[in-house]
Coordinates of C-alpha atoms in Angstrom, one line a residue:
Chain A
X1 CA 85.2 113.2 18.3
X2 CA 86.2 109.7 17.1
X3 CA 83.5 107.5 18.6
X4 CA 84.9 104.2 17.3
X5 CA 85.8 101.4 19.7
X6 CA 89.3 100.0 19.6
X7 CA 90.3 97.0 21.7
X8 CA 93.9 96.2 22.5
X9 CA 93.7 92.5 22.9
X10 CA 95.6 89.2 22.9
X11 CA 93.7 86.1 21.6
X12 CA 94.4 84.0 24.7
X13 CA 94.1 86.7 27.4
X14 CA 91.2 85.9 29.8
X15 CA 90.7 89.5 30.6
X16 CA 90.5 90.6 26.9
X17 CA 88.1 87.7 26.3
X18 CA 85.7 89.1 28.9
X19 CA 85.6 92.4 27.2
X20 CA 85.1 90.8 23.7
X21 CA 82.1 89.0 25.1
X22 CA 80.7 92.2 26.5
X23 CA 81.2 94.1 23.3
X24 CA 79.5 91.3 21.3
X25 CA 76.6 91.0 23.8
X26 CA 76.0 94.8 23.3
X27 CA 76.2 94.4 19.5
X28 CA 79.0 96.9 19.3
X29 CA 81.5 96.8 16.4
X30 CA 85.1 97.3 17.3
X31 CA 88.6 97.1 15.9
X32 CA 91.0 94.7 17.4
X33 CA 94.6 95.9 17.9
X34 CA 96.6 92.7 18.7
X35 CA 99.2 93.0 21.5
X36 CA 101.4 89.9 21.4
X37 CA 102.3 89.1 25.0
X38 CA 105.2 86.8 24.2
X39 CA 106.8 88.2 21.0
X40 CA 109.9 90.4 21.4
X41 CA 109.8 90.1 25.2
X42 CA 106.2 91.1 25.2
X43 CA 104.6 93.9 23.2
X44 CA 102.8 95.0 26.4
X45 CA 106.2 96.2 27.8
X46 CA 106.9 98.5 24.8
X47 CA 106.6 102.2 25.1
X48 CA 103.6 102.5 22.8
X49 CA 101.4 100.2 24.8
X50 CA 102.8 101.3 28.1
X51 CA 101.7 104.8 27.4
X52 CA 98.1 103.5 27.1
X53 CA 98.4 101.3 30.1
X54 CA 101.2 101.7 32.7
X55 CA 100.1 98.4 34.1
X56 CA 101.3 96.7 30.9
X57 CA 98.3 94.4 30.9
X58 CA 95.6 93.8 28.3
X59 CA 92.8 94.7 27.6
X60 CA 92.7 98.4 26.9
X61 CA 89.6 99.9 25.3
X62 CA 89.8 103.2 23.4
X63 CA 86.5 105.0 23.0
X64 CA 86.2 108.6 21.8
X65 CA 89.9 109.2 22.5
X66 CA 89.6 107.9 26.1
X67 CA 91.7 105.1 27.2
X68 CA 90.1 102.5 29.5
X69 CA 91.8 99.9 31.6
X70 CA 90.7 96.9 33.7
X71 CA 88.2 94.5 32.1
X72 CA 85.5 94.6 34.7
X73 CA 85.6 98.4 34.8
X74 CA 85.3 98.4 31.0
X75 CA 82.3 96.1 31.1
X76 CA 80.6 98.4 33.6
X77 CA 81.3 101.3 31.3
X78 CA 79.7 99.4 28.4
X79 CA 76.7 98.6 30.5
X80 CA 76.2 102.2 31.5
X81 CA 76.8 103.6 28.1
X82 CA 74.8 101.1 26.1
X83 CA 72.2 99.8 28.6
X84 CA 70.6 97.2 26.4
X85 CA 70.8 94.3 26.8
X86 CA 71.9 94.7 30.4
X87 CA 74.9 93.0 31.8
X88 CA 73.6 93.5 35.4
X89 CA 70.2 93.1 36.9
X90 CA 68.4 96.2 38.3
X91 CA 68.0 95.2 42.0
X92 CA 71.1 96.3 44.1
X93 CA 71.2 93.0 46.0
X94 CA 71.1 91.0 42.7
X95 CA 73.8 93.3 41.2
X96 CA 75.9 92.6 44.3
X97 CA 75.6 88.9 43.7
X98 CA 76.6 89.1 40.0
X99 CA 79.5 91.4 40.7
X100 CA 80.7 89.1 43.4
X101 CA 80.7 86.1 41.1
X102 CA 82.6 88.1 38.5
X103 CA 85.1 89.3 41.1
X104 CA 85.6 85.8 42.5
X105 CA 87.1 85.0 39.1
X106 CA 88.8 88.3 38.3
X107 CA 90.4 88.9 41.7
X108 CA 90.9 85.4 43.2
X109 CA 91.7 83.1 40.3
X110 CA 92.9 84.9 37.2
X111 CA 95.6 87.3 38.6
X112 CA 97.4 84.4 40.3
X113 CA 97.8 82.6 37.0
X114 CA 98.6 85.5 34.8
X115 CA 101.6 85.4 32.5
X116 CA 103.7 87.8 34.6
X117 CA 103.2 85.7 37.7
X118 CA 104.2 82.5 35.9
X119 CA 107.2 84.3 34.5
X120 CA 108.2 85.4 38.0
X121 CA 107.9 81.8 39.3
X122 CA 110.0 80.5 36.4
X123 CA 112.7 83.3 36.2
X124 CA 113.1 84.2 39.9
X125 CA 112.6 80.9 41.6
X126 CA 113.1 78.4 38.7
X127 CA 109.9 76.7 39.6
X128 CA 109.7 73.8 37.1
X129 CA 106.8 73.7 34.5
X130 CA 104.9 70.8 36.2
X131 CA 104.8 72.7 39.4
X132 CA 103.8 75.9 37.7
X133 CA 100.9 74.1 36.1
X134 CA 100.0 72.5 39.5
X135 CA 99.9 76.1 40.9
X136 CA 97.6 77.1 38.1
X137 CA 95.3 74.2 38.7
X138 CA 95.3 74.7 42.4
X139 CA 94.0 78.3 42.2
X140 CA 91.4 77.4 39.5
X141 CA 90.3 74.5 41.7
X142 CA 90.0 76.7 44.8
X143 CA 88.0 79.3 42.9
X144 CA 85.8 76.8 41.0
X145 CA 84.9 74.8 44.1
X146 CA 83.6 78.0 45.7
X147 CA 81.8 79.1 42.6
X148 CA 80.2 75.7 42.1
X149 CA 78.8 75.9 45.7
X150 CA 77.7 79.5 45.2
X151 CA 76.0 78.8 41.9
X152 CA 74.5 75.3 42.4
X153 CA 73.0 76.2 45.8
X154 CA 71.3 79.4 44.8
X155 CA 67.9 79.6 43.2
X156 CA 69.0 82.9 41.5
X157 CA 71.2 80.8 39.2
X158 CA 69.4 80.0 36.0
X159 CA 70.4 79.1 32.5
X160 CA 73.3 81.5 33.1
X161 CA 75.1 82.6 36.3
X162 CA 72.1 84.9 37.2
X163 CA 68.8 84.1 35.7
X164 CA 68.1 83.3 32.1
X165 CA 70.0 86.0 30.4
X166 CA 73.8 86.2 30.1
X167 CA 75.6 88.9 32.0
X168 CA 78.7 90.2 33.8
X169 CA 79.4 87.0 35.7
X170 CA 79.2 84.9 32.6
X171 CA 81.7 87.3 30.9
X172 CA 84.2 86.4 33.6
X173 CA 83.3 82.7 34.0
X174 CA 83.5 81.5 30.4
X175 CA 87.1 82.7 29.8
X176 CA 88.2 81.1 33.1
X177 CA 86.7 77.7 32.1
X178 CA 88.6 78.0 28.8
X179 CA 91.8 78.5 30.7
X180 CA 91.0 75.6 33.0
X181 CA 90.6 73.3 30.0
X182 CA 93.8 74.6 28.6
X183 CA 95.7 73.6 31.7
X184 CA 94.0 70.2 32.2
X185 CA 91.8 71.0 35.2
X186 CA 89.4 68.1 35.9
X187 CA 86.0 69.8 35.5
X188 CA 84.0 66.9 36.8
X189 CA 83.5 68.5 40.2
X190 CA 82.0 71.6 38.6
X191 CA 78.9 70.5 36.7
X192 CA 77.1 73.8 37.1
X193 CA 80.0 75.8 35.8
X194 CA 80.3 73.6 32.8
X195 CA 76.6 73.7 32.1
X196 CA 76.6 77.5 32.2
X197 CA 79.7 77.6 30.0
X198 CA 78.1 75.4 27.4
X199 CA 74.9 77.5 27.4
X200 CA 77.0 80.6 26.9
X201 CA 79.1 79.1 24.1
X202 CA 75.9 78.3 22.2
X203 CA 75.4 82.1 21.9
X204 CA 77.1 83.8 18.9
X205 CA 78.3 86.7 21.2
X206 CA 80.4 84.2 23.2
X207 CA 81.5 82.0 20.3
X208 CA 82.8 85.0 18.3
X209 CA 84.8 86.2 21.4
X210 CA 86.5 82.9 21.8
X211 CA 90.3 82.9 21.6
X212 CA 90.0 80.4 18.7
X213 CA 88.0 83.0 16.7
X214 CA 90.5 85.9 17.1
X215 CA 92.4 87.4 14.2
X216 CA 95.7 87.2 16.1
X217 CA 95.4 83.5 16.8
X218 CA 98.4 81.7 15.4
X219 CA 97.6 79.6 12.3
Chain B
X1 CA 63.3 91.9 58.3
X2 CA 66.5 92.5 60.2
X3 CA 68.0 95.6 58.6
X4 CA 71.2 95.7 60.7
X5 CA 74.6 95.5 59.1
X6 CA 77.1 92.9 60.2
X7 CA 80.6 92.8 58.9
X8 CA 82.7 89.6 59.1
X9 CA 86.1 91.2 59.3
X10 CA 89.8 90.7 60.3
X11 CA 91.6 93.7 61.6
X12 CA 94.6 93.3 59.2
X13 CA 92.7 92.2 56.1
X14 CA 93.0 94.8 53.3
X15 CA 89.7 93.7 51.7
X16 CA 87.8 94.1 55.0
X17 CA 89.5 97.5 55.6
X18 CA 88.1 98.7 52.2
X19 CA 84.6 97.9 53.3
X20 CA 85.0 99.4 56.7
X21 CA 86.0 102.7 55.0
X22 CA 83.0 102.5 52.8
X23 CA 80.6 101.9 55.7
X24 CA 82.2 104.8 57.6
X25 CA 82.0 107.2 54.6
X26 CA 78.3 106.4 54.3
X27 CA 77.9 107.0 58.0
X28 CA 76.4 103.5 58.5
X29 CA 76.6 101.8 61.9
X30 CA 77.6 98.1 61.8
X31 CA 78.6 95.3 64.0
X32 CA 82.0 93.7 63.6
X33 CA 82.2 89.9 63.7
X34 CA 85.9 89.1 64.0
X35 CA 87.1 86.1 61.9
X36 CA 90.6 85.3 63.1
X37 CA 92.5 84.2 59.9
X38 CA 95.4 82.6 61.8
X39 CA 93.9 81.1 65.0
X40 CA 93.0 77.3 65.0
X41 CA 94.1 76.9 61.5
X42 CA 92.1 79.9 60.4
X43 CA 88.5 80.5 61.4
X44 CA 87.6 81.3 57.8
X45 CA 88.0 77.6 57.1
X46 CA 85.5 76.5 59.7
X47 CA 82.0 75.4 58.7
X48 CA 80.2 78.3 60.2
X49 CA 82.1 80.9 58.1
X50 CA 82.4 78.7 55.1
X51 CA 78.6 78.5 54.9
X52 CA 78.6 82.3 54.6
X53 CA 81.4 82.4 52.1
X54 CA 82.6 79.2 50.3
X55 CA 85.6 81.2 49.2
X56 CA 86.7 81.3 52.8
X57 CA 87.8 84.9 52.5
X58 CA 86.8 88.0 54.4
X59 CA 85.0 90.3 54.3
X60 CA 81.4 89.2 54.3
X61 CA 78.6 91.7 54.9
X62 CA 75.2 90.6 56.1
X63 CA 72.4 93.0 55.4
X64 CA 68.7 92.1 55.9
X65 CA 69.5 88.4 56.0
X66 CA 71.5 88.6 52.7
X67 CA 75.1 87.5 52.6
X68 CA 77.4 89.6 50.5
X69 CA 80.9 88.7 49.4
X70 CA 83.7 90.4 47.6
X71 CA 84.7 93.8 48.9
X72 CA 84.3 95.9 45.7
X73 CA 80.9 94.4 45.0
X74 CA 79.9 95.2 48.6
X75 CA 81.1 98.8 48.1
X76 CA 79.1 99.1 44.9
X77 CA 76.0 97.8 46.9
X78 CA 76.5 100.4 49.6
X79 CA 76.8 103.1 47.0
X80 CA 73.6 102.0 45.2
X81 CA 71.6 101.5 48.5
X82 CA 72.8 104.7 50.3
X83 CA 73.8 107.1 47.5
X84 CA 75.1 109.9 49.6
X85 CA 77.9 110.7 49.8
X86 CA 78.7 109.0 46.5
X87 CA 81.7 106.6 46.2
X88 CA 81.6 107.0 42.4
X89 CA 81.2 110.0 40.1
X90 CA 78.2 110.3 37.9
X91 CA 79.8 110.3 34.4
X92 CA 80.3 106.8 33.0
X93 CA 83.8 107.7 31.8
X94 CA 84.8 109.0 35.2
X95 CA 83.2 106.0 36.9
X96 CA 85.3 103.8 34.6
X97 CA 88.5 105.5 35.7
X98 CA 87.7 105.2 39.4
X99 CA 86.7 101.5 39.1
X100 CA 89.9 100.8 37.1
X101 CA 92.0 102.4 39.8
X102 CA 90.3 100.3 42.5
X103 CA 90.6 97.1 40.4
X104 CA 94.3 97.8 39.8
X105 CA 94.7 97.2 43.5
X106 CA 92.0 94.6 44.1
X107 CA 92.9 92.4 41.2
X108 CA 96.6 93.0 40.4
X109 CA 98.2 93.6 43.8
X110 CA 96.3 92.3 46.7
X111 CA 95.3 88.7 45.6
X112 CA 99.0 87.9 44.9
X113 CA 99.9 88.8 48.5
X114 CA 97.0 87.3 50.3
X115 CA 97.5 85.0 53.2
X116 CA 96.5 81.8 51.4
X117 CA 99.0 82.5 48.6
X118 CA 101.9 83.1 51.1
X119 CA 100.9 79.9 52.9
X120 CA 101.1 78.0 49.5
X121 CA 104.6 79.4 48.9
X122 CA 105.7 78.4 52.4
X123 CA 104.1 75.0 52.7
X124 CA 104.2 73.7 49.1
X125 CA 107.5 75.1 48.0
X126 CA 109.2 76.0 51.2
X127 CA 109.9 79.5 49.9
X128 CA 111.9 81.2 52.8
X129 CA 110.4 84.2 54.5
X130 CA 112.8 86.8 53.0
X131 CA 111.9 85.6 49.5
X132 CA 108.2 85.6 50.3
X133 CA 108.6 89.2 51.5
X134 CA 110.5 90.0 48.3
X135 CA 107.5 88.6 46.4
X136 CA 105.1 90.8 48.3
X137 CA 107.2 93.9 47.7
X138 CA 107.6 93.0 44.0
X139 CA 103.9 93.0 43.3
X140 CA 103.2 96.0 45.4
X141 CA 106.0 97.8 43.5
X142 CA 104.6 96.8 40.1
X143 CA 101.2 98.0 41.0
X144 CA 102.2 101.2 42.7
X145 CA 104.5 102.2 39.9
X146 CA 101.6 101.9 37.5
X147 CA 99.2 103.7 39.8
X148 CA 101.6 106.5 40.5
X149 CA 101.8 107.1 36.7
X150 CA 98.1 106.9 36.3
X151 CA 97.4 109.3 39.1
X152 CA 100.2 111.8 38.9
X153 CA 99.7 112.3 35.1
X154 CA 96.0 112.8 35.1
X155 CA 94.3 116.2 35.9
X156 CA 91.3 114.2 37.1
X157 CA 93.3 113.3 40.2
X158 CA 92.6 115.8 43.0
X159 CA 93.1 115.8 46.7
X160 CA 92.0 112.2 46.5
X161 CA 92.3 109.6 43.7
X162 CA 89.5 111.3 41.7
X163 CA 88.7 114.9 42.4
X164 CA 88.4 116.4 45.9
X165 CA 86.0 113.9 47.5
X166 CA 87.1 110.4 48.7
X167 CA 85.6 107.4 46.8
X168 CA 85.9 103.9 45.7
X169 CA 89.5 104.1 44.5
X170 CA 90.6 105.6 47.8
X171 CA 88.9 102.7 49.7
X172 CA 91.2 100.3 47.8
X173 CA 94.3 102.4 47.8
X174 CA 94.7 103.2 51.5
X175 CA 94.6 99.6 52.8
X176 CA 97.2 98.7 50.2
X177 CA 99.5 101.5 51.3
X178 CA 99.1 100.2 54.9
X179 CA 100.2 96.8 53.7
X180 CA 103.1 98.3 51.8
X181 CA 104.3 100.0 55.0
X182 CA 103.9 96.7 56.9
X183 CA 106.2 94.9 54.5
X184 CA 108.8 97.7 54.2
X185 CA 108.1 98.8 50.7
X186 CA 110.1 102.0 49.9
X187 CA 107.3 104.5 49.2
X188 CA 109.7 107.2 47.9
X189 CA 108.9 106.6 44.3
X190 CA 105.2 107.0 44.9
X191 CA 104.7 110.5 46.2
X192 CA 101.2 110.9 44.8
X193 CA 100.0 107.7 46.5
X194 CA 101.4 108.8 49.8
X195 CA 99.9 112.3 49.5
X196 CA 96.5 110.8 48.8
X197 CA 96.8 108.3 51.6
X198 CA 97.7 111.0 54.1
X199 CA 94.7 113.1 52.9
X200 CA 92.5 110.1 53.5
X201 CA 93.8 109.2 56.9
X202 CA 93.1 112.8 58.0
X203 CA 89.4 111.9 57.6
X204 CA 87.6 110.2 60.5
X205 CA 86.0 107.6 58.2
X206 CA 89.4 106.3 57.2
X207 CA 91.0 106.6 60.6
X208 CA 88.3 104.6 62.3
X209 CA 88.6 101.9 59.7
X210 CA 92.3 101.4 60.2
X211 CA 93.5 98.0 61.4
X212 CA 94.9 99.7 64.5
X213 CA 91.5 100.9 65.5
X214 CA 89.7 97.5 65.2
X215 CA 88.2 95.6 68.2
X216 CA 90.0 92.4 67.2
X217 CA 93.4 93.9 67.0
X218 CA 95.7 92.1 69.5
X219 CA 96.7 94.2 72.5

């Protein structure tokens, strides 16, 4: 059986970025298969990719012939298959906290600002670009305000989202902060998020996963 | 320590419905604390609830003094704390599949149609109700088409989303089908989803979790 890891990725996808961080934290080598979300109407809509993921979203991870979808489910798989270093703490209550932080990004911020949603706003309702960007900043702001409260007010927060080792919540947070910077969100009200982001980006696993370090990044 | 379980819930919330199913599948008794999402501008925005969840979203589960947020993270906690009957299979690859199915609902359908998003469309952009409902049906349709393909084409699908015992993916799917019915989605193209929904609703754990069976349902 082919045990290699192949990641269908797009350099600027938040969800793919999460999985790249996870693979790097585990020290796993993988091949990148770029899926260009904008070229030719979007390569994610073409039959070849659609067969791998009927949702037509990146990332997809292939491992041993199995096709895996959904970034957080992929990260859990990585953590169960290669337990060291762990992405989740051992205590069920602490695991709950870390997963909830990751889901606050992955459910309640990112899907609202995903490419397909912005395309709907533009094509179906002709929402002008400034208002689309206001929409993006609104949902990031809603989510970040809650996350700042949850992180700043909890002694379980350490150098990273949970304690002093990076984990699942950091895999979700850092790409979302990248996206916030891209869309001009004022990060002043979220000092804890920025502090954790900076601590993460100082680690090679995060730096190498950055959109700016991807092979499919335009020159 | 107070070991009782207290669920902050709203009868028609999909995310609260997921957790109610999980609690019932585990055979756990719990108290319902209704949070009326529409009354007085939304009780979720009031200080008392906001202190429990800065995201101002239901559900929240209190267990032993700990406050838990995010429905899927709560369900994972229930599964780790009360392992029988399991909500997830044992094999990491199978767990990946089940989590991905649940996340396809919890990330890529439900957050787009959540109350706060519909309120934004109405209040910020004055999107008329028929177009808001078209938006709802669009994202449910996108998600259900993908789920139908993923479930119908996979021998791992059984009586339920994964095999012949209900689990995490069913906890996510059934509330979303309820919501689809509420908004008049044509379910004809999704026979596998409807078959699984009906199999689930035949179980007391699902039936008792239904919005129509909740104490805060209007008369």
